[in-house]
Short mmCIF file of C-alpha atoms and ligand atoms in Angstrom, two decimals:
data_model
loop_
_atom_site.label_atom_id
_atom_site.label_comp_id
_atom_site.label_asym_id
_atom_site.label_seq_id
_atom_site.Cartn_x
_atom_site.Cartn_y
_atom_site.Cartn_z
CA MET A 1 -17.55 -6.83 1.46
CA ARG A 2 -18.24 -8.90 -1.64
CA VAL A 3 -17.62 -12.57 -1.31
CA VAL A 4 -17.76 -15.23 -3.80
CA LEU A 5 -18.35 -18.90 -3.15
CA GLY A 6 -17.86 -21.90 -5.20
CA SER A 7 -17.96 -25.86 -4.64
CA ASP A 8 -17.98 -28.94 -6.16
CA HIS A 9 -20.76 -31.49 -5.72
CA ALA A 10 -19.12 -32.74 -2.49
CA GLY A 11 -18.63 -29.41 -0.91
CA PHE A 12 -22.41 -28.20 -1.70
CA PRO A 13 -24.27 -28.46 1.25
CA MET A 14 -21.63 -26.86 3.44
CA LYS A 15 -21.65 -23.81 0.93
CA ASP A 16 -25.44 -23.65 1.29
CA ALA A 17 -25.36 -23.39 5.15
CA ILE A 18 -22.23 -20.75 4.87
CA LYS A 19 -24.00 -18.67 2.65
CA GLU A 20 -26.59 -18.10 4.67
CA GLN A 21 -24.19 -17.43 7.55
CA VAL A 22 -22.22 -15.02 5.24
CA GLN A 23 -24.99 -13.01 4.29
CA GLY A 24 -26.49 -12.78 7.88
CA LEU A 25 -23.04 -11.07 8.51
CA GLY A 26 -23.95 -8.02 6.14
CA HIS A 27 -22.13 -9.20 3.33
CA GLU A 28 -22.76 -9.15 -0.32
CA VAL A 29 -22.71 -12.83 -1.53
CA HIS A 30 -22.00 -14.04 -5.07
CA ASP A 31 -22.61 -17.88 -5.58
CA VAL A 32 -20.95 -19.14 -8.69
CA GLY A 33 -22.34 -22.77 -8.05
CA THR A 34 -22.30 -25.71 -8.04
CA PHE A 35 -25.87 -25.93 -7.09
CA SER A 36 -26.79 -29.26 -6.32
CA SER A 37 -24.70 -32.54 -5.01
CA ASP A 38 -26.43 -34.75 -7.26
CA LYS A 39 -24.17 -34.43 -10.25
CA SER A 40 -20.37 -35.32 -9.77
CA VAL A 41 -18.38 -32.25 -11.09
CA ASP A 42 -14.54 -31.31 -11.38
CA TYR A 43 -13.35 -29.12 -8.61
CA PRO A 44 -10.84 -27.16 -10.37
CA ASP A 45 -13.63 -26.13 -12.91
CA TRP A 46 -15.45 -24.29 -9.74
CA SER A 47 -12.47 -22.80 -8.08
CA MET A 48 -11.37 -21.15 -11.34
CA LYS A 49 -14.94 -19.66 -11.99
CA ALA A 50 -14.64 -18.24 -8.15
CA THR A 51 -11.15 -17.09 -8.35
CA SER A 52 -11.28 -15.28 -11.57
CA GLU A 53 -14.15 -12.92 -9.60
CA ILE A 54 -11.58 -12.16 -7.27
CA ILE A 55 -8.81 -11.36 -10.03
CA SER A 56 -10.85 -9.32 -11.91
CA ASN A 57 -11.93 -7.18 -8.92
CA ARG A 58 -15.60 -8.18 -9.11
CA ALA A 59 -15.16 -9.87 -5.53
CA ASP A 60 -13.28 -9.11 -2.58
CA ARG A 61 -12.33 -12.66 -1.06
CA GLY A 62 -13.60 -15.92 -1.72
CA ILE A 63 -14.69 -19.25 0.02
CA LEU A 64 -14.38 -22.30 -1.66
CA PHE A 65 -15.72 -26.27 -0.63
CA CYS A 66 -14.78 -29.65 -1.56
CA GLY A 67 -14.79 -32.62 0.04
CA THR A 68 -11.24 -32.46 1.73
CA GLY A 69 -10.52 -28.91 0.55
CA VAL A 70 -7.27 -30.01 -0.80
CA GLY A 71 -8.67 -29.91 -4.39
CA MET A 72 -10.02 -26.60 -4.25
CA SER A 73 -6.86 -25.37 -2.37
CA ILE A 74 -4.15 -26.88 -4.73
CA SER A 75 -6.33 -25.12 -8.04
CA ALA A 76 -7.00 -21.73 -6.35
CA ASN A 77 -3.34 -21.45 -5.31
CA LYS A 78 -2.36 -21.72 -9.37
CA VAL A 79 -4.35 -18.69 -9.73
CA PRO A 80 -1.80 -15.55 -9.79
CA GLY A 81 -2.99 -13.09 -6.80
CA ILE A 82 -4.95 -15.86 -4.80
CA TYR A 83 -3.71 -16.81 -1.71
CA ALA A 84 -5.65 -19.53 -0.97
CA ALA A 85 -5.83 -21.28 2.82
CA LEU A 86 -6.99 -24.67 3.89
CA CYS A 87 -8.30 -24.28 7.58
CA ASN A 88 -9.25 -26.97 9.87
CA SER A 89 -9.05 -24.31 12.54
CA GLU A 90 -10.14 -20.99 13.86
CA TYR A 91 -6.28 -20.13 14.78
CA ALA A 92 -5.33 -21.36 11.31
CA ALA A 93 -7.92 -19.24 9.72
CA LYS A 94 -7.18 -16.05 12.24
CA MET A 95 -3.25 -16.67 11.17
CA SER A 96 -3.88 -16.94 7.37
CA ARG A 97 -5.45 -13.52 7.54
CA LEU A 98 -3.04 -11.91 9.88
CA HIS A 99 0.10 -12.79 8.79
CA ASN A 100 -0.68 -14.36 5.41
CA GLY A 101 -3.23 -12.13 3.80
CA SER A 102 -5.03 -14.96 2.77
CA ASN A 103 -7.98 -13.92 0.30
CA VAL A 104 -9.56 -17.38 -0.17
CA LEU A 105 -10.76 -19.65 2.37
CA VAL A 106 -11.03 -23.32 1.59
CA LEU A 107 -13.32 -25.81 4.05
CA GLY A 108 -13.56 -29.15 3.63
CA SER A 109 -17.20 -30.73 3.89
CA ARG A 110 -15.95 -34.42 4.35
CA THR A 111 -13.42 -33.42 7.41
CA ILE A 112 -15.05 -30.77 9.43
CA GLY A 113 -18.07 -30.31 10.73
CA LEU A 114 -20.75 -27.32 9.95
CA ASP A 115 -20.21 -25.64 13.47
CA LEU A 116 -16.41 -25.33 13.22
CA ALA A 117 -17.13 -24.25 9.69
CA ARG A 118 -19.14 -21.69 10.65
CA ALA A 119 -16.75 -20.27 13.72
CA ILE A 120 -13.93 -20.73 10.98
CA THR A 121 -15.73 -18.49 8.68
CA GLU A 122 -16.54 -16.03 11.11
CA VAL A 123 -12.86 -15.31 12.29
CA TRP A 124 -11.53 -15.23 8.71
CA LEU A 125 -13.91 -12.61 7.46
CA ALA A 126 -13.42 -10.46 10.70
CA THR A 127 -9.72 -10.47 10.38
CA GLU A 128 -7.63 -7.72 8.70
CA PRO A 129 -3.71 -8.49 7.57
CA GLU A 130 -1.05 -7.12 9.94
CA GLY A 131 1.39 -5.31 8.17
CA GLY A 132 5.38 -5.11 9.40
CA ARG A 133 7.49 -8.08 8.74
CA HIS A 134 4.20 -9.96 7.62
CA LEU A 135 3.34 -7.44 4.90
CA VAL A 136 7.31 -7.70 3.67
CA ARG A 137 7.06 -11.71 3.94
CA ARG A 138 3.84 -11.43 1.40
CA GLN A 139 5.13 -8.92 -0.97
CA LYS A 140 8.23 -11.43 -1.43
CA ILE A 141 5.23 -13.79 -2.52
CA ARG A 142 4.26 -11.46 -4.84
CA LEU A 143 7.17 -10.44 -6.04
CA TYR A 144 8.24 -14.11 -6.91
CA GLU A 145 4.72 -14.41 -8.97
CA GLU A 146 5.62 -11.08 -10.76
CA GLU A 147 9.04 -12.24 -11.98
CA SER A 148 8.17 -16.01 -12.35
CA LEU A 149 5.30 -15.40 -14.49
CA LYS A 150 6.61 -12.23 -16.25
CA ILE A 151 2.83 -10.39 -14.96
CA GLU A 152 2.09 -7.61 -12.79
CA VAL A 153 -0.35 -9.13 -9.66
CA SER A 154 -3.02 -7.22 -9.38
CA THR A 155 -5.64 -8.68 -6.22
CA CYS A 156 -8.05 -6.54 -4.45
CA GLY A 157 -8.82 -7.64 -0.99
CA SER A 158 -5.47 -8.22 0.00
CA GLY A 159 -4.28 -4.71 -0.80
CA GLY A 160 -0.86 -3.29 0.15
CA ARG A 161 0.76 -2.68 -3.15
CA VAL A 162 3.18 -0.42 -3.64
CA VAL A 163 3.31 0.76 -7.00
CA VAL A 164 5.96 3.39 -8.55
CA ILE A 165 4.47 4.39 -11.98
CA GLU A 166 7.69 4.51 -14.18
CA HIS A 167 5.62 6.23 -17.43
CA PRO A 168 8.18 8.50 -19.15
CA LEU A 169 5.87 11.29 -19.21
CA ILE A 170 5.48 11.33 -15.54
CA GLN A 171 8.91 10.89 -14.94
CA HIS A 172 9.57 14.09 -17.80
CA LYS A 173 6.97 16.21 -15.78
CA LEU A 174 8.34 14.97 -12.46
CA SER A 175 11.75 16.24 -13.27
CA ILE A 176 10.49 19.59 -14.18
CA ILE A 177 8.60 20.26 -10.70
CA ARG A 178 11.49 18.81 -8.80
CA ASP A 179 13.52 22.03 -10.19
CA LYS A 180 13.78 24.55 -7.49
CA SER A 181 13.32 26.94 -10.76
CA THR A 182 9.96 26.20 -12.05
CA SER A 183 7.62 29.22 -11.59
CA VAL A 184 4.77 28.38 -9.29
CA LYS A 185 2.35 28.61 -12.40
CA ASP A 186 4.50 25.94 -14.12
CA PHE A 187 4.59 23.62 -11.09
CA ARG A 188 0.36 23.88 -10.28
CA GLU A 189 -0.21 23.25 -13.83
CA LEU A 190 2.44 20.09 -13.75
CA VAL A 191 1.16 18.72 -10.66
CA GLN A 192 -2.47 18.49 -12.05
CA GLU A 193 -0.89 16.76 -15.32
CA ILE A 194 0.77 14.19 -13.23
CA ALA A 195 -2.31 13.37 -11.40
CA GLY A 196 -3.97 13.05 -14.16
CA LEU A 197 -1.94 10.99 -16.19
CA MET A 198 -1.64 8.92 -12.81
CA VAL A 199 -5.62 8.52 -12.95
CA TYR A 200 -5.16 5.76 -16.03
CA GLU A 201 -3.01 3.12 -13.68
CA ILE A 202 -5.01 4.02 -10.56
CA SER A 203 -8.20 3.36 -12.06
CA ARG A 204 -7.20 -0.06 -13.60
CA ASN A 205 -9.13 -2.03 -10.93
CA LEU A 206 -12.57 0.05 -11.09
CA HIS A 207 -15.29 -2.25 -11.47
CA LEU A 208 -17.11 -2.57 -14.90
CA GLU A 209 -20.65 -3.96 -15.93
CA GLU A 210 -21.49 -5.00 -19.30
CA ILE A 211 -24.22 -2.52 -21.05
CA ASP A 212 -26.20 -3.05 -24.30
CA VAL A 213 -24.98 0.00 -26.90
CA GLU A 214 -25.99 0.46 -30.67
CA THR A 215 -23.19 1.79 -32.84
CA PRO A 216 -23.99 3.15 -36.27
CA ILE A 217 -23.30 -0.20 -37.57
CA CYS A 218 -24.80 -2.54 -35.26
CA PRO A 219 -25.92 -3.63 -31.41
CA THR A 220 -23.15 -4.91 -29.38
CA LYS A 221 -22.00 -5.57 -25.79
CA ALA A 222 -19.67 -2.54 -24.21
CA PHE A 223 -18.73 -1.75 -20.80
CA SER A 224 -19.41 0.90 -18.36
CA LEU A 225 -18.10 1.34 -14.98
CA SER A 226 -20.51 0.12 -12.54
CA GLY A 227 -22.28 0.69 -8.99
CA LYS A 228 -21.06 3.43 -6.55
CA LYS A 229 -18.40 5.50 -8.42
CA LEU A 230 -15.20 7.46 -6.68
CA ALA A 231 -14.29 9.68 -4.14
CA VAL A 232 -11.39 12.11 -4.18
CA VAL A 233 -10.13 12.96 -1.00
CA PRO A 234 -7.41 15.74 -0.97
CA VAL A 235 -5.39 15.99 2.37
CA LEU A 236 -5.33 19.62 3.04
CA ARG A 237 -3.66 21.56 1.58
CA ALA A 238 -0.89 20.28 -0.89
CA GLY A 239 -3.43 17.47 -1.85
CA LEU A 240 -5.61 20.25 -3.68
CA GLY A 241 -3.04 20.62 -6.33
CA MET A 242 -3.90 17.31 -7.37
CA VAL A 243 -7.67 17.05 -7.51
CA GLU A 244 -8.70 19.17 -10.70
CA GLY A 245 -6.07 16.95 -12.80
CA ILE A 246 -8.06 13.96 -11.63
CA LEU A 247 -11.34 15.38 -12.03
CA ARG A 248 -10.58 15.82 -15.70
CA LEU A 249 -10.73 12.29 -16.11
CA VAL A 250 -13.40 11.20 -13.82
CA PRO A 251 -15.74 14.34 -13.44
CA ASN A 252 -18.25 12.20 -11.29
CA ALA A 253 -16.42 11.41 -8.52
CA LYS A 254 -17.57 13.36 -5.51
CA VAL A 255 -14.42 15.53 -3.77
CA GLY A 256 -14.16 15.10 0.18
CA HIS A 257 -11.66 17.31 2.37
CA ILE A 258 -9.30 16.37 5.29
CA GLY A 259 -7.75 18.92 6.97
CA LEU A 260 -4.56 18.11 9.48
CA TYR A 261 -2.08 20.34 11.63
CA ARG A 262 1.17 18.55 13.41
CA ASP A 263 0.48 19.38 17.33
CA PRO A 264 4.14 21.15 18.09
CA GLU A 265 4.08 19.35 21.20
CA SER A 266 3.20 15.88 20.53
CA LEU A 267 4.21 16.09 16.91
CA LYS A 268 1.03 13.99 16.45
CA PRO A 269 -1.34 14.98 13.61
CA ILE A 270 -4.82 16.58 14.68
CA ASP A 271 -7.40 16.88 12.34
CA TYR A 272 -9.02 20.49 12.17
CA TYR A 273 -11.42 19.71 9.24
CA CYS A 274 -13.05 16.86 7.89
CA LYS A 275 -15.89 16.71 5.49
CA LEU A 276 -16.51 13.55 3.35
CA PRO A 277 -19.44 12.00 1.10
CA ASN A 278 -22.27 10.71 2.82
CA ASP A 279 -22.25 7.17 0.96
CA ILE A 280 -18.19 7.24 1.46
CA GLY A 281 -18.22 3.69 2.45
CA GLU A 282 -19.61 2.46 -0.46
CA ARG A 283 -16.88 4.08 -2.96
CA ASP A 284 -13.65 3.58 -4.07
CA ILE A 285 -11.38 6.18 -2.18
CA PHE A 286 -8.31 8.09 -3.73
CA VAL A 287 -6.72 9.93 -0.92
CA LEU A 288 -4.40 12.69 -2.28
CA ASP A 289 -0.89 13.92 -0.40
CA PRO A 290 1.51 14.47 -3.21
CA MET A 291 4.34 14.43 -0.74
CA LEU A 292 4.55 10.81 1.46
CA ALA A 293 7.29 11.78 3.37
CA THR A 294 6.79 10.20 7.39
CA GLY A 295 3.50 9.16 6.70
CA GLY A 296 1.94 10.64 10.01
CA SER A 297 -0.78 13.03 8.01
CA ALA A 298 -1.51 10.12 5.50
CA SER A 299 -2.08 7.42 7.88
CA ALA A 300 -3.86 9.74 9.88
CA SER A 301 -6.26 10.64 7.18
CA ILE A 302 -6.72 6.93 6.07
CA ALA A 303 -7.77 6.25 9.55
CA HIS A 304 -10.07 8.99 10.18
CA ILE A 305 -11.77 8.16 6.62
CA LYS A 306 -12.14 4.50 8.20
CA ARG A 307 -13.97 5.78 11.14
CA PHE A 308 -16.57 7.50 8.77
CA GLY A 309 -17.14 4.12 6.87
CA GLY A 310 -14.47 3.86 3.86
CA LYS A 311 -13.49 0.78 3.38
CA ARG A 312 -11.78 0.74 -0.47
CA ILE A 313 -8.95 3.15 0.13
CA THR A 314 -5.74 3.98 -2.28
CA LEU A 315 -3.33 6.54 -1.47
CA VAL A 316 -1.95 8.27 -4.38
CA CYS A 317 1.12 10.69 -3.84
CA LEU A 318 4.09 12.07 -6.14
CA ILE A 319 6.75 11.27 -4.45
CA ALA A 320 7.22 9.05 -1.63
CA ALA A 321 9.89 8.48 1.17
CA PRO A 322 10.43 4.72 2.26
CA GLU A 323 9.59 5.53 5.98
CA GLY A 324 6.13 6.93 4.50
CA VAL A 325 5.49 3.98 2.46
CA GLU A 326 6.55 1.66 5.65
CA LYS A 327 4.37 3.60 8.29
CA VAL A 328 1.20 3.33 6.01
CA SER A 329 1.95 -0.41 4.92
CA ARG A 330 2.17 -1.10 8.81
CA GLU A 331 -0.72 0.92 9.97
CA HIS A 332 -3.06 0.31 6.73
CA PRO A 333 -1.89 -2.84 5.21
CA SER A 334 -4.62 -3.38 3.19
CA VAL A 335 -4.21 0.15 1.39
CA ASP A 336 -2.63 0.40 -2.47
CA ILE A 337 0.37 2.95 -2.25
CA PHE A 338 0.71 4.86 -5.89
CA ALA A 339 3.63 7.18 -6.41
CA ALA A 340 5.30 8.63 -9.40
CA ALA A 341 8.94 8.41 -7.73
CA LEU A 342 10.20 6.58 -4.37
CA ASP A 343 13.34 8.81 -2.98
CA ASN A 344 15.84 7.88 -0.96
CA GLY A 345 14.91 9.13 2.71
CA LEU A 346 14.24 11.74 4.48
CA ASN A 347 16.38 14.74 5.97
CA GLU A 348 16.66 16.05 9.64
CA GLN A 349 13.67 18.26 8.73
CA GLY A 350 11.31 15.68 7.65
CA TYR A 351 11.96 16.97 4.23
CA ILE A 352 11.94 13.83 1.54
CA VAL A 353 15.30 13.86 -0.01
CA PRO A 354 15.95 14.88 -3.10
CA GLY A 355 12.42 15.51 -2.92
CA LEU A 356 11.12 19.09 -4.38
CA GLY A 357 10.76 21.00 -1.24
CA ASP A 358 7.04 21.80 0.62
CA ALA A 359 4.68 20.92 -2.15
CA GLY A 360 1.95 23.23 -0.46
CA ASP A 361 4.24 26.30 -0.65
CA ARG A 362 5.39 25.62 -4.07
CA LEU A 363 1.74 25.10 -5.38
CA PHE A 364 0.55 28.23 -3.44
CA GLY A 365 3.76 30.24 -3.68
CA THR A 366 3.55 30.84 -0.17
CA LYS A 367 7.36 30.81 0.34
C1 RB5 B 401 -14.96 -35.42 -4.94
O1 RB5 B 401 -15.39 -36.79 -4.58
C2 RB5 B 401 -13.64 -35.26 -3.93
O2 RB5 B 401 -12.76 -35.57 -4.55
C3 RB5 B 401 -13.44 -33.44 -3.99
O3 RB5 B 401 -14.39 -33.02 -3.19
C4 RB5 B 401 -12.36 -33.07 -2.93
O4 RB5 B 401 -12.17 -33.75 -1.87
C5 RB5 B 401 -11.03 -32.97 -3.92
O5 RB5 B 401 -9.94 -32.57 -3.50
#
């Protein structure tokens, strides 16, 4: 995980000690300062510096330090998408992750000792947010932020967003594939086109790095996608229908495959095929499953990818049912879900209503 650290002069000694601990736990640390306790500095400057790393997706989570922790937590919580928790006990730290999905931990160097700070840090880094009613509560906070500030809050590290992409072009093409008289050929082409159009939105938080470019006029600074890139993982077989549309825009993405079938007796998804890129743990992963119905196969696929080391996972579907969204959000609260439509629900056979029927059959002409 990429952890950003920031402190004022009062928090500096504790930051230095915790930095070593966080690195020792195998995390990538980005220390934005301050780097001494000699000069008195203003804590808001350092909390803004650190939190902007999270908001711009250069860090997954952050830890801030000042004398009491109060100033840092007040200022960090002014930043949309930052959920900073000032913790004086391991219990509060654990709950701040489980229930509140805090993405910033704040520690007061003059109010707690170093041993307690270390214990708090360890439990906070190791705890993942819970779904269910806690997810609903976190989404209410996010909704409040978005409505009151008229912005879209995008935070990595806390995850769990459900984004319906209402772009007119996507909605227009979606209506055509819903139509039962659309031919297999048109259906196939349109699914690829919709998946391609969705790339613009699902790739919004990819990491960028500054590069030097020489234009015909002069040298300039520009941006390039940084680090390990993307992995696209279609859930067989319907997910295959979205792969080409995405690869057209991100041609260097690696492609993994996951095959699942539903055991007729237990109704549980059983995986029969799984081949993922070796470095899956270092990639941003887009799991493709056009129809998020009960959520059984999507959730099982995500669990499988996590077992292979996958961390930054986004689920991309064309049509989602509330039942599927609920299941994936509950079982994988840090996974963002992108869909072109959120439909009414499922019928008795488990099909999404109104949906578009069986995406696999319609893509491959098997019915
Ligand atoms: C600095 O003296 C102190 O006010 C600051 O570190 C912090 O405790 C503020 O909340």
